[in-house]
JSON list of C-alpha atoms in Angstrom, two decimals:
[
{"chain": "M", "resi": 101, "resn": "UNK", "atom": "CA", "xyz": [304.13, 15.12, -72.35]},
{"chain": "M", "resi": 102, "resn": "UNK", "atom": "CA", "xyz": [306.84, 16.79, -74.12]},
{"chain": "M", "resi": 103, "resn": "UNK", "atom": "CA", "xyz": [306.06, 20.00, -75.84]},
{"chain": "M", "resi": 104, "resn": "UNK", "atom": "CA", "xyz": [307.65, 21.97, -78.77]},
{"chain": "M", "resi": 105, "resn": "UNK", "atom": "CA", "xyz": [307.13, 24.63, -79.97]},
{"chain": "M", "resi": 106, "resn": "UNK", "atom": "CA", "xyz": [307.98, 26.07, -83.93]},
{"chain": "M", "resi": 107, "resn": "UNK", "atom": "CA", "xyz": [307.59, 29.61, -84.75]},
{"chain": "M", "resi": 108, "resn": "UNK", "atom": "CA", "xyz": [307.56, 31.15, -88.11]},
{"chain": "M", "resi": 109, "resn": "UNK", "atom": "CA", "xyz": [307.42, 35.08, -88.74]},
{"chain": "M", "resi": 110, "resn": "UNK", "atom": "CA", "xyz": [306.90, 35.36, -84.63]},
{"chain": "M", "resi": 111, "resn": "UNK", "atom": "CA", "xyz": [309.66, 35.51, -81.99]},
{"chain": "M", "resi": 112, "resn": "UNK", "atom": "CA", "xyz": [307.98, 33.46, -79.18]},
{"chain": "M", "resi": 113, "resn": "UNK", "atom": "CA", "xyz": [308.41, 34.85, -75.86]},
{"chain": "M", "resi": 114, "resn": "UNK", "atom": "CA", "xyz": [307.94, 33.65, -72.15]},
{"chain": "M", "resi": 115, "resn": "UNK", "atom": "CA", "xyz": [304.28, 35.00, -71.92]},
{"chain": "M", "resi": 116, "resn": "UNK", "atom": "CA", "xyz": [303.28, 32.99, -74.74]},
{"chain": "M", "resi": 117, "resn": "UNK", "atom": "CA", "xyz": [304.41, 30.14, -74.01]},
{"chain": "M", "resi": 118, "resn": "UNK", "atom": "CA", "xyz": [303.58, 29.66, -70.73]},
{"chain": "M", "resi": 119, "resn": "UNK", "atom": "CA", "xyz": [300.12, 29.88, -71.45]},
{"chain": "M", "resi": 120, "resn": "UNK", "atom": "CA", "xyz": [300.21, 27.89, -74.17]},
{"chain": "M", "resi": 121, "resn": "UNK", "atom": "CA", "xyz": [302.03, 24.92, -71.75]},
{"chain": "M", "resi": 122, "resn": "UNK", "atom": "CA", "xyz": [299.27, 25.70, -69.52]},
{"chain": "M", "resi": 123, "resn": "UNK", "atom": "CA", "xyz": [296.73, 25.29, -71.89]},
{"chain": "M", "resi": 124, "resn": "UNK", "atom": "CA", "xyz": [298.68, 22.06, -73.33]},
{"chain": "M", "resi": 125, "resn": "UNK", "atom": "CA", "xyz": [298.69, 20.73, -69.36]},
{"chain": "M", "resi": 126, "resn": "UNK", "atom": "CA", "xyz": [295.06, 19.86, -69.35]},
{"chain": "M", "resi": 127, "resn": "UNK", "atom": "CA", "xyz": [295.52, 17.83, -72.24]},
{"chain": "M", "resi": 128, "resn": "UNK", "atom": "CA", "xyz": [298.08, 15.51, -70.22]},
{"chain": "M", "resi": 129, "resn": "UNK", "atom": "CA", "xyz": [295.20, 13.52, -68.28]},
{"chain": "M", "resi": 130, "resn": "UNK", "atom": "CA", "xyz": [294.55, 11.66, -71.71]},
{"chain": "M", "resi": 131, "resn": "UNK", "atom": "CA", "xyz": [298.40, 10.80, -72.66]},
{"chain": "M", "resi": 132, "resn": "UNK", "atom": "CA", "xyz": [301.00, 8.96, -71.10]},
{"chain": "M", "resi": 133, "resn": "UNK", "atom": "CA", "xyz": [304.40, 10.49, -70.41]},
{"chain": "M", "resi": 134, "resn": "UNK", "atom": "CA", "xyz": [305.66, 9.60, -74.30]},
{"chain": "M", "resi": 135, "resn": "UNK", "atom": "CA", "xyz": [303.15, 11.50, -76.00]},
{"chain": "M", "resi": 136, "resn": "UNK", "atom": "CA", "xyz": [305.03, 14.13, -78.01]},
{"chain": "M", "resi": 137, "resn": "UNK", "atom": "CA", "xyz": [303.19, 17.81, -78.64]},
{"chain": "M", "resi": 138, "resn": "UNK", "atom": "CA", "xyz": [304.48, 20.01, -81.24]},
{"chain": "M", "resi": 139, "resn": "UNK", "atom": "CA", "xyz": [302.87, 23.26, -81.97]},
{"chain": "M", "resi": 140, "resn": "UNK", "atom": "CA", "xyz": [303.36, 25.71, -85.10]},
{"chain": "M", "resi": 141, "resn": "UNK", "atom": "CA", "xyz": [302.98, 28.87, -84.65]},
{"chain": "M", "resi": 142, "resn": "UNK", "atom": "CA", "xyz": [302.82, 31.36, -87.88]},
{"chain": "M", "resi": 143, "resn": "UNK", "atom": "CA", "xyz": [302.09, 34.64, -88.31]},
{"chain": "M", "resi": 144, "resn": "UNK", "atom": "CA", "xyz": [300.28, 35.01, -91.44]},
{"chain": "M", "resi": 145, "resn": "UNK", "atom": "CA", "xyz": [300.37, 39.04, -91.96]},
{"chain": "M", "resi": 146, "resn": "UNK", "atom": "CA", "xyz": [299.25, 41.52, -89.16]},
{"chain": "M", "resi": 147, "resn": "UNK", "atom": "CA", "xyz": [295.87, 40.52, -88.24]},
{"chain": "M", "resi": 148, "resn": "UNK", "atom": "CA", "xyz": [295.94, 36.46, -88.59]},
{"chain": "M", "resi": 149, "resn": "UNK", "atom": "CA", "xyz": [297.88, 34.37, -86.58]},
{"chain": "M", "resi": 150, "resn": "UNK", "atom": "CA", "xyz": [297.53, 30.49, -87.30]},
{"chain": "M", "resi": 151, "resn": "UNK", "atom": "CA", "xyz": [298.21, 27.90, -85.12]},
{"chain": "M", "resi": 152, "resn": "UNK", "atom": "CA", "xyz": [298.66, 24.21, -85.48]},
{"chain": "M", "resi": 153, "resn": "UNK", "atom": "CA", "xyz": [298.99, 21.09, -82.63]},
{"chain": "M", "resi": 154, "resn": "UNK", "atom": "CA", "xyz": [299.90, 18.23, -83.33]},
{"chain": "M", "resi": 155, "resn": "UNK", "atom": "CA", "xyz": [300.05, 15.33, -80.82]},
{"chain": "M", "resi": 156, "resn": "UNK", "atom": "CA", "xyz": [301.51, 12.07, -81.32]},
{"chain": "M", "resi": 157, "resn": "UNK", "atom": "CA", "xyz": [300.69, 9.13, -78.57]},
{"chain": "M", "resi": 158, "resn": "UNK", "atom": "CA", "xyz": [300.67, 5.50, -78.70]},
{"chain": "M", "resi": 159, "resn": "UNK", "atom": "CA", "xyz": [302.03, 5.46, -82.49]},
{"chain": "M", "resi": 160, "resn": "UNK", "atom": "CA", "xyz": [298.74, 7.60, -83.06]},
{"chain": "M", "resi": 161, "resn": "UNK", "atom": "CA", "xyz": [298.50, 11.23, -84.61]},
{"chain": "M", "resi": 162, "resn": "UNK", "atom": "CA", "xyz": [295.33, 14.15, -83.54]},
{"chain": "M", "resi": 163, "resn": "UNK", "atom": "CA", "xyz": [295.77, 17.47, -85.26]},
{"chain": "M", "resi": 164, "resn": "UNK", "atom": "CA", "xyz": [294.03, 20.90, -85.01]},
{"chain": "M", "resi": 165, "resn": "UNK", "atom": "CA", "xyz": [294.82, 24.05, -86.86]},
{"chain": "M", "resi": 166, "resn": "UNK", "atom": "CA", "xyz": [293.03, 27.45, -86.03]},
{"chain": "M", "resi": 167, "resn": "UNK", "atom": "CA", "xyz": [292.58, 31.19, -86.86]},
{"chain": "M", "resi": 168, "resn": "UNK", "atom": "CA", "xyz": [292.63, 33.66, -84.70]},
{"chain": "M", "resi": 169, "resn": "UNK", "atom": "CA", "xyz": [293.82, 37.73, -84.27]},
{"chain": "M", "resi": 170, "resn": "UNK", "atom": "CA", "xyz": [296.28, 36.49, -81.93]},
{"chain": "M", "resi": 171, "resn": "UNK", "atom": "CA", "xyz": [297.60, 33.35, -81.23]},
{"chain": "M", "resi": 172, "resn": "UNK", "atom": "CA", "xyz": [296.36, 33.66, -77.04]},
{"chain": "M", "resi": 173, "resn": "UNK", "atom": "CA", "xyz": [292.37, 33.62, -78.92]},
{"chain": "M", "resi": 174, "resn": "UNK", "atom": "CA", "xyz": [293.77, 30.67, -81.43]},
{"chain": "M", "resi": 175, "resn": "UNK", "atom": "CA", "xyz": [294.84, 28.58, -78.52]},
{"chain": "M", "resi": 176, "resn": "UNK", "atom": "CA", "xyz": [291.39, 28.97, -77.16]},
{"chain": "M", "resi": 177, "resn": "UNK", "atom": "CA", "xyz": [290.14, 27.36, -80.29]},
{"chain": "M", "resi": 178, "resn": "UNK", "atom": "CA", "xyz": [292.41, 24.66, -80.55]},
{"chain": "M", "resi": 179, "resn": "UNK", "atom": "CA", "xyz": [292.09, 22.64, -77.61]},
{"chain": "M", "resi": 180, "resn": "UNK", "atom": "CA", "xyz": [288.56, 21.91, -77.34]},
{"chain": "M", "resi": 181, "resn": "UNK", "atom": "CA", "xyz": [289.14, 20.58, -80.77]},
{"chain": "M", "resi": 182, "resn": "UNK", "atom": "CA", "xyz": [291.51, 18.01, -79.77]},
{"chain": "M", "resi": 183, "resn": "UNK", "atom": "CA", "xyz": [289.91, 17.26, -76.64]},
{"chain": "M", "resi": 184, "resn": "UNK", "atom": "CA", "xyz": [286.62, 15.98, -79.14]},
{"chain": "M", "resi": 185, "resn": "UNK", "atom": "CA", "xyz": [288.72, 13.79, -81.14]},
{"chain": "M", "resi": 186, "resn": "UNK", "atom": "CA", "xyz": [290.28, 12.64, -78.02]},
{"chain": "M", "resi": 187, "resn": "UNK", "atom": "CA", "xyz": [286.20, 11.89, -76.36]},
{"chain": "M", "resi": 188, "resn": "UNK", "atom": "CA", "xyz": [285.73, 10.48, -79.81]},
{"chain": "M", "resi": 189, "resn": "UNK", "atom": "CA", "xyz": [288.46, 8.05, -80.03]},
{"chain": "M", "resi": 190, "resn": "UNK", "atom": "CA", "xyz": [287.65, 6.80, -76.54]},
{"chain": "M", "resi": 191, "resn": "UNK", "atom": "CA", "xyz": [284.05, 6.12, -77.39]},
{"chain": "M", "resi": 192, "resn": "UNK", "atom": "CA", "xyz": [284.86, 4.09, -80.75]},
{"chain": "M", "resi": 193, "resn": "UNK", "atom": "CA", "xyz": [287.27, 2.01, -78.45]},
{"chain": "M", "resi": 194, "resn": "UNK", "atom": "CA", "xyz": [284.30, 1.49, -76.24]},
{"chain": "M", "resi": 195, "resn": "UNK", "atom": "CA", "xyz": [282.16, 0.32, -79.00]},
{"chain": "M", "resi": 196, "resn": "UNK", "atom": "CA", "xyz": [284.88, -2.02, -80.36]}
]
């Protein structure tokens, strides 16, 4: 999975976003090696950080925005969210 990452307000460093590829890395079991990952990352004044992933696969699109204090917490939040539309997805394929 390719991942990439867009900043606004935030200069992302090499802490960040190797725990955000981490995080991103147990998403790769569901996607083949075209699925494309892009995540925003804004800085909406001092104490909210917002951040958005968006994956495209198989001419398919899952998004997930969330809140947080600090974009570390908002990643937290995020992928469990994609990871249910994921389980739901392959369930209504099973029941197709």
């Amino acid at each position: 999975m390719r991942i990439e990452l867009v900043a606004k307000n935030y200069q992302v460093n090499e802490k960040i976003d190797g725990v955000i590829s981490k995080k991103v890395a147990k998403l790769e079991k569901y996607f083949d090696e075209d699925a494309k990952c892009r995540i925003y990352l804004k800085k909406e004044n001092a104490r909210t950080c917002k951040l958005e992933m968006e994956v495209n696969y198989k001419s398919n699109v899952i998004r997930a925005q969330a809140y947080a204090e600090n974009f570390y917490d908002a990643i937290d939040l995020v992928i469990p969210k994609l990871e249910k539309q994921l389980h739901d997805e392959e369930n209504e394929e099973k029941r197709a």
